[in-house]
mmCIF file of N, CA and C in Angstrom:
data_model
loop_
_atom_site.group_PDB
_atom_site.id
_atom_site.type_symbol
_atom_site.label_atom_id
_atom_site.label_comp_id
_atom_site.label_asym_id
_atom_site.label_seq_id
_atom_site.Cartn_x
_atom_site.Cartn_y
_atom_site.Cartn_z
ATOM 1 N N GLU A 1 9.677 -8.178 29.810
ATOM 2 C CA GLU A 1 8.285 -7.787 29.933
ATOM 3 C C GLU A 1 7.681 -7.688 28.534
ATOM 4 N N ILE A 2 6.473 -8.185 28.381
ATOM 5 C CA ILE A 2 5.761 -8.114 27.107
ATOM 6 C C ILE A 2 4.792 -6.942 27.158
ATOM 7 N N VAL A 3 4.871 -6.084 26.137
ATOM 8 C CA VAL A 3 3.997 -4.920 26.049
ATOM 9 C C VAL A 3 3.108 -5.099 24.831
ATOM 10 N N GLN A 4 1.826 -4.790 24.979
ATOM 11 C CA GLN A 4 0.903 -4.877 23.854
ATOM 12 C C GLN A 4 0.254 -3.523 23.621
ATOM 13 N N HIS A 5 0.016 -3.220 22.343
ATOM 14 C CA HIS A 5 -0.668 -1.981 21.976
ATOM 15 C C HIS A 5 -1.556 -2.270 20.778
ATOM 16 N N THR A 6 -2.735 -1.688 20.757
ATOM 17 C CA THR A 6 -3.656 -1.840 19.638
ATOM 18 C C THR A 6 -3.745 -0.522 18.890
ATOM 19 N N PHE A 7 -3.408 -0.535 17.608
ATOM 20 C CA PHE A 7 -3.541 0.647 16.769
ATOM 21 C C PHE A 7 -4.974 0.705 16.262
ATOM 22 N N THR A 8 -5.589 1.868 16.332
ATOM 23 C CA THR A 8 -6.980 2.006 15.906
ATOM 24 C C THR A 8 -7.115 2.300 14.422
ATOM 25 N N ASP A 9 -6.054 2.794 13.789
ATOM 26 C CA ASP A 9 -6.094 3.133 12.368
ATOM 27 C C ASP A 9 -4.907 2.510 11.653
ATOM 28 N N GLY A 10 -5.114 2.186 10.369
ATOM 29 C CA GLY A 10 -4.015 1.716 9.553
ATOM 30 C C GLY A 10 -3.050 2.854 9.280
ATOM 31 N N GLY A 11 -1.808 2.522 8.985
ATOM 32 C CA GLY A 11 -0.802 3.531 8.680
ATOM 33 C C GLY A 11 0.577 3.048 9.068
ATOM 34 N N TYR A 12 1.564 3.915 8.908
ATOM 35 C CA TYR A 12 2.940 3.595 9.269
ATOM 36 C C TYR A 12 3.263 4.291 10.576
ATOM 37 N N TYR A 13 3.730 3.537 11.546
ATOM 38 C CA TYR A 13 4.053 4.069 12.863
ATOM 39 C C TYR A 13 5.481 3.680 13.223
ATOM 40 N N VAL A 14 6.154 4.550 13.972
ATOM 41 C CA VAL A 14 7.464 4.225 14.516
ATOM 42 C C VAL A 14 7.279 3.966 16.006
ATOM 43 N N VAL A 15 7.609 2.744 16.423
ATOM 44 C CA VAL A 15 7.497 2.349 17.820
ATOM 45 C C VAL A 15 8.880 2.472 18.437
ATOM 46 N N THR A 16 8.957 3.123 19.590
ATOM 47 C CA THR A 16 10.225 3.316 20.276
ATOM 48 C C THR A 16 10.223 2.543 21.581
ATOM 49 N N LEU A 17 11.261 1.748 21.801
ATOM 50 C CA LEU A 17 11.445 1.030 23.055
ATOM 51 C C LEU A 17 12.610 1.672 23.779
ATOM 52 N N THR A 18 12.366 2.106 25.012
ATOM 53 C CA THR A 18 13.416 2.678 25.845
ATOM 54 C C THR A 18 13.610 1.771 27.050
ATOM 55 N N VAL A 19 14.853 1.353 27.280
ATOM 56 C CA VAL A 19 15.190 0.500 28.413
ATOM 57 C C VAL A 19 16.079 1.302 29.346
ATOM 58 N N THR A 20 15.752 1.271 30.642
ATOM 59 C CA THR A 20 16.539 1.976 31.655
ATOM 60 C C THR A 20 17.034 0.957 32.674
ATOM 61 N N ASP A 21 18.347 0.943 32.932
ATOM 62 C CA ASP A 21 18.869 0.005 33.925
ATOM 63 C C ASP A 21 18.820 0.610 35.325
ATOM 64 N N GLU A 22 19.290 -0.169 36.315
ATOM 65 C CA GLU A 22 19.211 0.259 37.717
ATOM 66 C C GLU A 22 19.971 1.549 37.994
ATOM 67 N N SER A 23 21.023 1.823 37.233
ATOM 68 C CA SER A 23 21.819 3.032 37.465
ATOM 69 C C SER A 23 21.301 4.235 36.683
ATOM 70 N N GLY A 24 20.207 4.058 35.936
ATOM 71 C CA GLY A 24 19.617 5.170 35.204
ATOM 72 C C GLY A 24 20.087 5.308 33.768
ATOM 73 N N LEU A 25 20.978 4.426 33.311
ATOM 74 C CA LEU A 25 21.422 4.475 31.920
ATOM 75 C C LEU A 25 20.297 3.990 31.013
ATOM 76 N N LYS A 26 20.149 4.682 29.877
ATOM 77 C CA LYS A 26 19.059 4.367 28.960
ATOM 78 C C LYS A 26 19.599 3.942 27.600
ATOM 79 N N ALA A 27 18.838 3.088 26.949
ATOM 80 C CA ALA A 27 19.114 2.695 25.564
ATOM 81 C C ALA A 27 17.784 2.684 24.832
ATOM 82 N N GLN A 28 17.829 3.063 23.560
ATOM 83 C CA GLN A 28 16.602 3.105 22.761
ATOM 84 C C GLN A 28 16.790 2.345 21.460
ATOM 85 N N THR A 29 15.677 1.803 20.978
ATOM 86 C CA THR A 29 15.632 1.227 19.646
ATOM 87 C C THR A 29 14.297 1.605 19.023
ATOM 88 N N HIS A 30 14.270 1.678 17.713
ATOM 89 C CA HIS A 30 13.062 2.080 16.992
ATOM 90 C C HIS A 30 12.706 0.987 15.986
ATOM 91 N N LEU A 31 11.412 0.787 15.790
ATOM 92 C CA LEU A 31 10.923 -0.203 14.841
ATOM 93 C C LEU A 31 9.772 0.395 14.062
ATOM 94 N N GLY A 32 9.855 0.355 12.741
ATOM 95 C CA GLY A 32 8.749 0.807 11.900
ATOM 96 C C GLY A 32 7.709 -0.294 11.793
ATOM 97 N N VAL A 33 6.449 0.067 11.995
ATOM 98 C CA VAL A 33 5.351 -0.892 11.944
ATOM 99 C C VAL A 33 4.346 -0.418 10.910
ATOM 100 N N ASN A 34 4.054 -1.261 9.935
ATOM 101 C CA ASN A 34 3.045 -0.956 8.928
ATOM 102 C C ASN A 34 1.755 -1.637 9.356
ATOM 103 N N VAL A 35 0.762 -0.875 9.794
ATOM 104 C CA VAL A 35 -0.508 -1.419 10.257
ATOM 105 C C VAL A 35 -1.478 -1.411 9.089
ATOM 106 N N LEU A 36 -1.965 -2.591 8.734
ATOM 107 C CA LEU A 36 -2.897 -2.709 7.623
ATOM 108 C C LEU A 36 -4.287 -2.282 8.054
ATOM 109 N N PRO A 37 -4.986 -1.509 7.233
ATOM 110 C CA PRO A 37 -6.364 -1.150 7.566
ATOM 111 C C PRO A 37 -7.265 -2.368 7.445
ATOM 112 N N GLY A 38 -8.347 -2.374 8.212
ATOM 113 C CA GLY A 38 -9.335 -3.428 8.063
ATOM 114 C C GLY A 38 -9.110 -4.645 8.921
ATOM 115 N N HIS A 39 -8.243 -4.594 9.919
ATOM 116 C CA HIS A 39 -8.023 -5.732 10.808
ATOM 117 C C HIS A 39 -9.241 -5.863 11.709
ATOM 118 N N SER A 40 -9.930 -6.991 11.624
ATOM 119 C CA SER A 40 -11.147 -7.156 12.410
ATOM 120 C C SER A 40 -10.934 -8.160 13.527
ATOM 121 N N ASN A 41 -11.977 -8.381 14.319
ATOM 122 C CA ASN A 41 -11.909 -9.347 15.408
ATOM 123 C C ASN A 41 -11.505 -10.708 14.870
ATOM 124 N N GLY A 42 -10.730 -11.422 15.644
ATOM 125 C CA GLY A 42 -10.300 -12.752 15.245
ATOM 126 C C GLY A 42 -8.835 -12.801 14.885
ATOM 127 N N GLY A 43 -8.228 -11.693 14.548
ATOM 128 C CA GLY A 43 -6.808 -11.657 14.253
ATOM 129 C C GLY A 43 -6.050 -11.219 15.484
ATOM 130 N N SER A 44 -4.799 -11.633 15.583
ATOM 131 C CA SER A 44 -4.006 -11.227 16.730
ATOM 132 C C SER A 44 -2.554 -11.103 16.316
ATOM 133 N N CYS A 45 -1.838 -10.242 17.027
ATOM 134 C CA CYS A 45 -0.416 -10.070 16.790
ATOM 135 C C CYS A 45 0.314 -10.192 18.109
ATOM 136 N N SER A 46 1.517 -10.718 18.073
ATOM 137 C CA SER A 46 2.313 -10.885 19.273
ATOM 138 C C SER A 46 3.559 -10.032 19.177
ATOM 139 N N GLY A 47 3.740 -9.136 20.147
ATOM 140 C CA GLY A 47 4.935 -8.307 20.181
ATOM 141 C C GLY A 47 6.173 -9.106 20.524
ATOM 142 N N SER A 48 6.006 -10.236 21.245
ATOM 143 C CA SER A 48 7.168 -11.023 21.638
ATOM 144 C C SER A 48 7.737 -11.828 20.474
ATOM 145 N N THR A 49 6.875 -12.204 19.514
ATOM 146 C CA THR A 49 7.357 -12.988 18.376
ATOM 147 C C THR A 49 7.365 -12.197 17.081
ATOM 148 N N GLY A 50 6.640 -11.068 17.054
ATOM 149 C CA GLY A 50 6.560 -10.259 15.840
ATOM 150 C C GLY A 50 5.709 -10.889 14.766
ATOM 151 N N SER A 51 4.819 -11.812 15.160
ATOM 152 C CA SER A 51 3.989 -12.487 14.167
ATOM 153 C C SER A 51 2.526 -12.154 14.365
ATOM 154 N N CYS A 52 1.743 -12.319 13.308
ATOM 155 C CA CYS A 52 0.314 -12.033 13.358
ATOM 156 C C CYS A 52 -0.462 -13.271 12.950
ATOM 157 N N GLY A 53 -1.633 -13.449 13.562
ATOM 158 C CA GLY A 53 -2.524 -14.545 13.208
ATOM 159 C C GLY A 53 -3.293 -14.215 11.949
ATOM 160 N N ASP A 54 -4.076 -15.184 11.454
ATOM 161 C CA ASP A 54 -4.761 -15.011 10.187
ATOM 162 C C ASP A 54 -5.854 -13.969 10.221
ATOM 163 N N GLY A 55 -6.699 -13.919 11.222
ATOM 164 C CA GLY A 55 -7.697 -12.863 11.297
ATOM 165 C C GLY A 55 -8.210 -12.428 9.933
ATOM 166 N N ASN A 56 -9.080 -11.477 9.892
ATOM 167 C CA ASN A 56 -9.612 -10.976 8.630
ATOM 168 C C ASN A 56 -8.907 -9.671 8.310
ATOM 169 N N ILE A 57 -7.793 -9.742 7.603
ATOM 170 C CA ILE A 57 -6.989 -8.565 7.287
ATOM 171 C C ILE A 57 -7.126 -8.262 5.805
ATOM 172 N N ASN A 58 -7.488 -7.036 5.484
ATOM 173 C CA ASN A 58 -7.574 -6.645 4.075
ATOM 174 C C ASN A 58 -6.180 -6.516 3.487
ATOM 175 N N PRO A 59 -6.037 -6.768 2.196
ATOM 176 C CA PRO A 59 -4.730 -6.625 1.562
ATOM 177 C C PRO A 59 -4.316 -5.160 1.453
ATOM 178 N N LEU A 60 -3.025 -4.953 1.260
ATOM 179 C CA LEU A 60 -2.459 -3.622 1.071
ATOM 180 C C LEU A 60 -2.111 -3.475 -0.404
ATOM 181 N N ALA A 61 -2.823 -2.601 -1.112
ATOM 182 C CA ALA A 61 -2.572 -2.362 -2.537
ATOM 183 C C ALA A 61 -1.445 -1.348 -2.683
ATOM 184 N N ILE A 62 -0.487 -1.648 -3.554
ATOM 185 C CA ILE A 62 0.655 -0.758 -3.787
ATOM 186 C C ILE A 62 0.851 -0.614 -5.297
ATOM 187 N N ILE A 63 0.900 0.628 -5.770
ATOM 188 C CA ILE A 63 1.153 0.904 -7.190
ATOM 189 C C ILE A 63 2.568 1.451 -7.325
ATOM 190 N N THR A 64 3.321 0.916 -8.272
ATOM 191 C CA THR A 64 4.614 1.512 -8.592
ATOM 192 C C THR A 64 4.635 1.887 -10.075
ATOM 193 N N SER A 65 5.149 3.079 -10.339
ATOM 194 C CA SER A 65 5.325 3.560 -11.703
ATOM 195 C C SER A 65 6.266 4.750 -11.652
ATOM 196 N N LYS A 66 7.173 4.832 -12.589
ATOM 197 C CA LYS A 66 8.082 5.980 -12.603
ATOM 198 C C LYS A 66 7.350 7.266 -12.967
ATOM 199 N N TYR A 67 6.106 7.156 -13.407
ATOM 200 C CA TYR A 67 5.351 8.329 -13.838
ATOM 201 C C TYR A 67 4.547 8.975 -12.717
ATOM 202 N N PHE A 68 4.653 8.476 -11.478
ATOM 203 C CA PHE A 68 3.968 9.114 -10.352
ATOM 204 C C PHE A 68 4.869 10.180 -9.745
ATOM 205 N N SER A 69 5.483 10.969 -10.566
ATOM 206 C CA SER A 69 6.401 12.009 -10.133
ATOM 207 C C SER A 69 6.167 13.237 -10.994
ATOM 208 N N CYS A 70 6.195 14.398 -10.381
ATOM 209 C CA CYS A 70 5.994 15.633 -11.147
ATOM 210 C C CYS A 70 7.155 15.901 -12.102
ATOM 211 N N THR A 71 8.265 15.205 -11.918
ATOM 212 C CA THR A 71 9.416 15.429 -12.791
ATOM 213 C C THR A 71 9.419 14.484 -13.986
ATOM 214 N N SER A 72 8.458 13.573 -14.056
ATOM 215 C CA SER A 72 8.443 12.596 -15.145
ATOM 216 C C SER A 72 7.026 12.395 -15.661
ATOM 217 N N ASN A 73 6.502 13.410 -16.351
ATOM 218 C CA ASN A 73 5.169 13.286 -16.942
ATOM 219 C C ASN A 73 5.189 12.279 -18.083
ATOM 220 N N GLY A 74 4.060 11.587 -18.251
ATOM 221 C CA GLY A 74 3.888 10.748 -19.425
ATOM 222 C C GLY A 74 3.445 11.621 -20.585
ATOM 223 N N GLN A 75 3.461 11.075 -21.763
ATOM 224 C CA GLN A 75 3.065 11.823 -22.954
ATOM 225 C C GLN A 75 1.900 11.125 -23.651
ATOM 226 N N VAL A 76 1.097 11.896 -24.358
ATOM 227 C CA VAL A 76 0.002 11.342 -25.149
ATOM 228 C C VAL A 76 0.590 10.329 -26.133
ATOM 229 N N GLY A 77 -0.039 9.157 -26.233
ATOM 230 C CA GLY A 77 0.415 8.121 -27.145
ATOM 231 C C GLY A 77 1.514 7.224 -26.604
ATOM 232 N N GLN A 78 2.044 7.544 -25.435
ATOM 233 C CA GLN A 78 3.123 6.762 -24.836
ATOM 234 C C GLN A 78 2.529 5.688 -23.921
ATOM 235 N N ALA A 79 3.068 4.469 -23.969
ATOM 236 C CA ALA A 79 2.620 3.402 -23.068
ATOM 237 C C ALA A 79 3.156 3.678 -21.661
ATOM 238 N N ILE A 80 2.248 3.824 -20.715
ATOM 239 C CA ILE A 80 2.590 4.068 -19.313
ATOM 240 C C ILE A 80 2.451 2.742 -18.577
ATOM 241 N N THR A 81 3.535 2.282 -17.963
ATOM 242 C CA THR A 81 3.489 1.006 -17.245
ATOM 243 C C THR A 81 3.247 1.236 -15.762
ATOM 244 N N MET A 82 2.432 0.357 -15.180
ATOM 245 C CA MET A 82 2.129 0.381 -13.756
ATOM 246 C C MET A 82 2.203 -1.037 -13.234
ATOM 247 N N ASP A 83 2.675 -1.177 -12.000
ATOM 248 C CA ASP A 83 2.884 -2.502 -11.431
ATOM 249 C C ASP A 83 2.262 -2.571 -10.043
ATOM 250 N N GLY A 84 1.419 -3.554 -9.821
ATOM 251 C CA GLY A 84 0.790 -3.757 -8.518
ATOM 252 C C GLY A 84 1.320 -4.975 -7.795
ATOM 253 N N SER A 85 2.376 -5.606 -8.330
ATOM 254 C CA SER A 85 2.864 -6.859 -7.750
ATOM 255 C C SER A 85 3.498 -6.691 -6.374
ATOM 256 N N ALA A 86 3.808 -5.468 -5.950
ATOM 257 C CA ALA A 86 4.333 -5.247 -4.598
ATOM 258 C C ALA A 86 3.215 -5.239 -3.556
ATOM 259 N N SER A 87 1.966 -5.310 -3.998
ATOM 260 C CA SER A 87 0.824 -5.357 -3.073
ATOM 261 C C SER A 87 0.944 -6.583 -2.184
ATOM 262 N N ARG A 88 0.450 -6.457 -0.955
ATOM 263 C CA ARG A 88 0.560 -7.528 0.030
ATOM 264 C C ARG A 88 -0.815 -8.060 0.404
ATOM 265 N N PRO A 89 -1.011 -9.388 0.319
ATOM 266 C CA PRO A 89 -2.307 -9.955 0.705
ATOM 267 C C PRO A 89 -2.481 -9.935 2.216
ATOM 268 N N GLY A 90 -3.731 -9.865 2.661
ATOM 269 C CA GLY A 90 -4.014 -10.010 4.085
ATOM 270 C C GLY A 90 -4.085 -11.474 4.454
ATOM 271 N N VAL A 91 -4.705 -12.281 3.592
ATOM 272 C CA VAL A 91 -4.864 -13.717 3.817
ATOM 273 C C VAL A 91 -4.531 -14.453 2.524
ATOM 274 N N GLY A 92 -3.645 -15.430 2.594
ATOM 275 C CA GLY A 92 -3.322 -16.246 1.421
ATOM 276 C C GLY A 92 -2.577 -15.471 0.356
ATOM 277 N N LYS A 93 -3.007 -15.652 -0.884
ATOM 278 C CA LYS A 93 -2.371 -15.002 -2.036
ATOM 279 C C LYS A 93 -3.337 -14.007 -2.665
ATOM 280 N N MET A 94 -2.793 -13.127 -3.499
ATOM 281 C CA MET A 94 -3.642 -12.232 -4.280
ATOM 282 C C MET A 94 -4.348 -13.045 -5.357
ATOM 283 N N VAL A 95 -5.629 -12.755 -5.577
ATOM 284 C CA VAL A 95 -6.363 -13.462 -6.629
ATOM 285 C C VAL A 95 -6.759 -12.542 -7.775
ATOM 286 N N SER A 96 -6.794 -11.223 -7.549
ATOM 287 C CA SER A 96 -7.109 -10.336 -8.671
ATOM 288 C C SER A 96 -6.557 -8.935 -8.466
ATOM 289 N N TYR A 97 -6.238 -8.314 -9.592
ATOM 290 C CA TYR A 97 -5.772 -6.932 -9.662
ATOM 291 C C TYR A 97 -6.650 -6.240 -10.696
ATOM 292 N N HIS A 98 -7.325 -5.173 -10.316
ATOM 293 C CA HIS A 98 -8.189 -4.444 -11.249
ATOM 294 C C HIS A 98 -7.734 -2.984 -11.282
ATOM 295 N N TRP A 99 -7.477 -2.471 -12.458
ATOM 296 C CA TRP A 99 -6.989 -1.109 -12.656
ATOM 297 C C TRP A 99 -8.073 -0.250 -13.292
ATOM 298 N N ASP A 100 -8.220 0.968 -12.797
ATOM 299 C CA ASP A 100 -9.066 1.994 -13.413
ATOM 300 C C ASP A 100 -8.135 3.161 -13.718
ATOM 301 N N PHE A 101 -8.011 3.514 -14.980
ATOM 302 C CA PHE A 101 -7.028 4.512 -15.397
ATOM 303 C C PHE A 101 -7.526 5.950 -15.333
ATOM 304 N N GLY A 102 -8.753 6.162 -14.911
ATOM 305 C CA GLY A 102 -9.269 7.514 -14.739
ATOM 306 C C GLY A 102 -9.772 8.165 -16.010
ATOM 307 N N ASP A 103 -9.715 7.444 -17.121
ATOM 308 C CA ASP A 103 -10.207 7.981 -18.397
ATOM 309 C C ASP A 103 -11.313 7.103 -18.977
ATOM 310 N N GLY A 104 -11.901 6.255 -18.127
ATOM 311 C CA GLY A 104 -12.945 5.345 -18.580
ATOM 312 C C GLY A 104 -12.432 3.971 -18.973
ATOM 313 N N SER A 105 -11.122 3.790 -18.993
ATOM 314 C CA SER A 105 -10.525 2.503 -19.362
ATOM 315 C C SER A 105 -10.165 1.703 -18.117
ATOM 316 N N THR A 106 -10.266 0.378 -18.223
ATOM 317 C CA THR A 106 -9.879 -0.513 -17.131
ATOM 318 C C THR A 106 -9.040 -1.653 -17.692
ATOM 319 N N GLU A 107 -8.365 -2.350 -16.793
ATOM 320 C CA GLU A 107 -7.514 -3.482 -17.175
ATOM 321 C C GLU A 107 -7.384 -4.387 -15.955
ATOM 322 N N VAL A 108 -7.063 -5.660 -16.181
ATOM 323 C CA VAL A 108 -6.794 -6.589 -15.087
ATOM 324 C C VAL A 108 -5.394 -7.153 -15.245
ATOM 325 N N GLY A 109 -4.781 -7.488 -14.108
ATOM 326 C CA GLY A 109 -3.439 -8.057 -14.106
ATOM 327 C C GLY A 109 -2.546 -7.325 -13.127
ATOM 328 N N ALA A 110 -1.494 -7.995 -12.669
ATOM 329 C CA ALA A 110 -0.583 -7.388 -11.697
ATOM 330 C C ALA A 110 0.206 -6.233 -12.312
ATOM 331 N N ALA A 111 0.704 -6.417 -13.524
ATOM 332 C CA ALA A 111 1.463 -5.368 -14.215
ATOM 333 C C ALA A 111 0.753 -5.064 -15.533
ATOM 334 N N VAL A 112 0.509 -3.793 -15.776
ATOM 335 C CA VAL A 112 -0.253 -3.388 -16.961
ATOM 336 C C VAL A 112 0.387 -2.160 -17.598
ATOM 337 N N SER A 113 -0.047 -1.856 -18.812
ATOM 338 C CA SER A 113 0.343 -0.594 -19.441
ATOM 339 C C SER A 113 -0.904 0.017 -20.064
ATOM 340 N N HIS A 114 -0.855 1.338 -20.218
ATOM 341 C CA HIS A 114 -2.005 2.059 -20.755
ATOM 342 C C HIS A 114 -1.507 3.249 -21.557
ATOM 343 N N VAL A 115 -2.221 3.564 -22.624
ATOM 344 C CA VAL A 115 -1.894 4.711 -23.467
ATOM 345 C C VAL A 115 -3.019 5.735 -23.337
ATOM 346 N N TYR A 116 -2.660 6.955 -22.931
ATOM 347 C CA TYR A 116 -3.633 8.045 -22.828
ATOM 348 C C TYR A 116 -3.658 8.821 -24.136
ATOM 349 N N SER A 117 -4.846 9.305 -24.519
ATOM 350 C CA SER A 117 -4.981 10.023 -25.789
ATOM 351 C C SER A 117 -5.201 11.521 -25.610
ATOM 352 N N VAL A 118 -5.417 11.977 -24.363
ATOM 353 C CA VAL A 118 -5.697 13.390 -24.102
ATOM 354 C C VAL A 118 -4.806 13.870 -22.957
ATOM 355 N N PRO A 119 -4.129 15.035 -23.113
ATOM 356 C CA PRO A 119 -3.344 15.572 -22.009
ATOM 357 C C PRO A 119 -4.262 15.924 -20.834
ATOM 358 N N ASN A 120 -3.879 15.513 -19.650
ATOM 359 C CA ASN A 120 -4.676 15.792 -18.452
ATOM 360 C C ASN A 120 -3.961 15.165 -17.264
ATOM 361 N N THR A 121 -4.474 15.414 -16.072
ATOM 362 C CA THR A 121 -4.030 14.698 -14.884
ATOM 363 C C THR A 121 -5.106 13.681 -14.546
ATOM 364 N N TYR A 122 -4.710 12.427 -14.417
ATOM 365 C CA TYR A 122 -5.636 11.326 -14.186
ATOM 366 C C TYR A 122 -5.343 10.675 -12.838
ATOM 367 N N VAL A 123 -6.385 10.181 -12.187
ATOM 368 C CA VAL A 123 -6.222 9.404 -10.961
ATOM 369 C C VAL A 123 -6.379 7.932 -11.334
ATOM 370 N N ILE A 124 -5.313 7.177 -11.086
ATOM 371 C CA ILE A 124 -5.308 5.740 -11.356
ATOM 372 C C ILE A 124 -5.672 5.025 -10.061
ATOM 373 N N THR A 125 -6.564 4.039 -10.154
ATOM 374 C CA THR A 125 -6.975 3.275 -8.979
ATOM 375 C C THR A 125 -6.668 1.802 -9.205
ATOM 376 N N LEU A 126 -5.978 1.197 -8.240
ATOM 377 C CA LEU A 126 -5.732 -0.244 -8.235
ATOM 378 C C LEU A 126 -6.557 -0.854 -7.113
ATOM 379 N N THR A 127 -7.362 -1.856 -7.437
ATOM 380 C CA THR A 127 -8.125 -2.601 -6.438
ATOM 381 C C THR A 127 -7.657 -4.047 -6.487
ATOM 382 N N VAL A 128 -7.231 -4.562 -5.324
ATOM 383 C CA VAL A 128 -6.746 -5.941 -5.241
ATOM 384 C C VAL A 128 -7.661 -6.751 -4.334
ATOM 385 N N VAL A 129 -7.740 -8.052 -4.614
ATOM 386 C CA VAL A 129 -8.527 -8.976 -3.797
ATOM 387 C C VAL A 129 -7.639 -10.172 -3.474
ATOM 388 N N ASP A 130 -7.658 -10.608 -2.190
ATOM 389 C CA ASP A 130 -6.866 -11.771 -1.803
ATOM 390 C C ASP A 130 -7.749 -13.005 -1.623
ATOM 391 N N GLU A 131 -7.125 -14.145 -1.309
ATOM 392 C CA GLU A 131 -7.851 -15.414 -1.171
ATOM 393 C C GLU A 131 -8.908 -15.380 -0.077
ATOM 394 N N GLY A 132 -8.708 -14.541 0.932
ATOM 395 C CA GLY A 132 -9.684 -14.432 2.011
ATOM 396 C C GLY A 132 -10.865 -13.551 1.656
ATOM 397 N N GLY A 133 -10.867 -12.987 0.441
ATOM 398 C CA GLY A 133 -11.946 -12.100 0.017
ATOM 399 C C GLY A 133 -11.739 -10.657 0.435
ATOM 400 N N GLY A 134 -10.602 -10.355 1.067
ATOM 401 C CA GLY A 134 -10.299 -8.985 1.468
ATOM 402 C C GLY A 134 -10.000 -8.118 0.263
ATOM 403 N N VAL A 135 -10.364 -6.851 0.356
ATOM 404 C CA VAL A 135 -10.185 -5.900 -0.741
ATOM 405 C C VAL A 135 -9.320 -4.741 -0.269
ATOM 406 N N GLY A 136 -8.341 -4.356 -1.083
ATOM 407 C CA GLY A 136 -7.504 -3.198 -0.805
ATOM 408 C C GLY A 136 -7.456 -2.302 -2.024
ATOM 409 N N THR A 137 -7.315 -0.994 -1.797
ATOM 410 C CA THR A 137 -7.310 -0.026 -2.888
ATOM 411 C C THR A 137 -6.163 0.961 -2.713
ATOM 412 N N ALA A 138 -5.532 1.319 -3.825
ATOM 413 C CA ALA A 138 -4.515 2.372 -3.840
ATOM 414 C C ALA A 138 -4.809 3.293 -5.011
ATOM 415 N N LYS A 139 -4.477 4.581 -4.838
ATOM 416 C CA LYS A 139 -4.683 5.569 -5.898
ATOM 417 C C LYS A 139 -3.395 6.343 -6.117
ATOM 418 N N GLY A 140 -3.214 6.784 -7.349
ATOM 419 C CA GLY A 140 -2.078 7.619 -7.681
ATOM 420 C C GLY A 140 -2.448 8.550 -8.818
ATOM 421 N N ALA A 141 -1.902 9.763 -8.810
ATOM 422 C CA ALA A 141 -2.180 10.735 -9.870
ATOM 423 C C ALA A 141 -1.040 10.718 -10.878
ATOM 424 N N ILE A 142 -1.395 10.818 -12.144
ATOM 425 C CA ILE A 142 -0.403 10.857 -13.211
ATOM 426 C C ILE A 142 -0.754 12.002 -14.160
ATOM 427 N N SER A 143 0.258 12.773 -14.524
ATOM 428 C CA SER A 143 0.059 13.871 -15.473
ATOM 429 C C SER A 143 0.541 13.439 -16.845
ATOM 430 N N ILE A 144 -0.310 13.649 -17.843
ATOM 431 C CA ILE A 144 0.011 13.297 -19.226
ATOM 432 C C ILE A 144 0.121 14.589 -20.023
ATOM 433 N N GLY A 145 1.248 14.767 -20.698
ATOM 434 C CA GLY A 145 1.475 15.988 -21.466
ATOM 435 C C GLY A 145 1.972 17.104 -20.566
ATOM 436 N N ASN A 146 1.877 18.323 -21.043
ATOM 437 C CA ASN A 146 2.340 19.485 -20.287
ATOM 438 C C ASN A 146 1.238 19.994 -19.373
ATOM 439 N N VAL A 147 0.926 19.194 -18.365
ATOM 440 C CA VAL A 147 -0.134 19.508 -17.411
ATOM 441 C C VAL A 147 0.508 19.638 -16.044
ATOM 442 N N ALA A 148 0.094 20.636 -15.279
ATOM 443 C CA ALA A 148 0.651 20.823 -13.934
ATOM 444 C C ALA A 148 0.300 19.636 -13.046
ATOM 445 N N CYS A 149 1.273 19.180 -12.283
ATOM 446 C CA CYS A 149 1.075 18.080 -11.336
ATOM 447 C C CYS A 149 0.314 18.578 -10.114
ATOM 448 N N TYR A 150 -0.453 17.693 -9.498
ATOM 449 C CA TYR A 150 -1.080 18.036 -8.212
ATOM 450 C C TYR A 150 -0.908 16.911 -7.242
#
């Protein structure tokens, strides 16, 4: 039997399938599903094949940096590296990566580094654009110097 479900919001969901035989014995399996925000009319997904059509899907922006942890603050004058290459396009390939470091500075590129000059907690924003023109955004907080993490 094919079952279909439409998620109304993007996010990570765990889907559980329970099968019961004629004698009442049950078996379960779980599958994690990452639903991308911004899926509009025209796209489709098939539960029987696990594949999705092209539709208008916004990309998923992902920032990685060892400094997004309260146990590893960056320091003033230190180059802080950030990588957006794990981001996933909705359609085609990624065409741009734009970084806002929260201190008035910006940069472009999948992997970048930045040096902060003032101790503070900053919100870093990565905005990605794919070949279909879809836009995705991710944010992360980084503490520079002896500043409390939030």
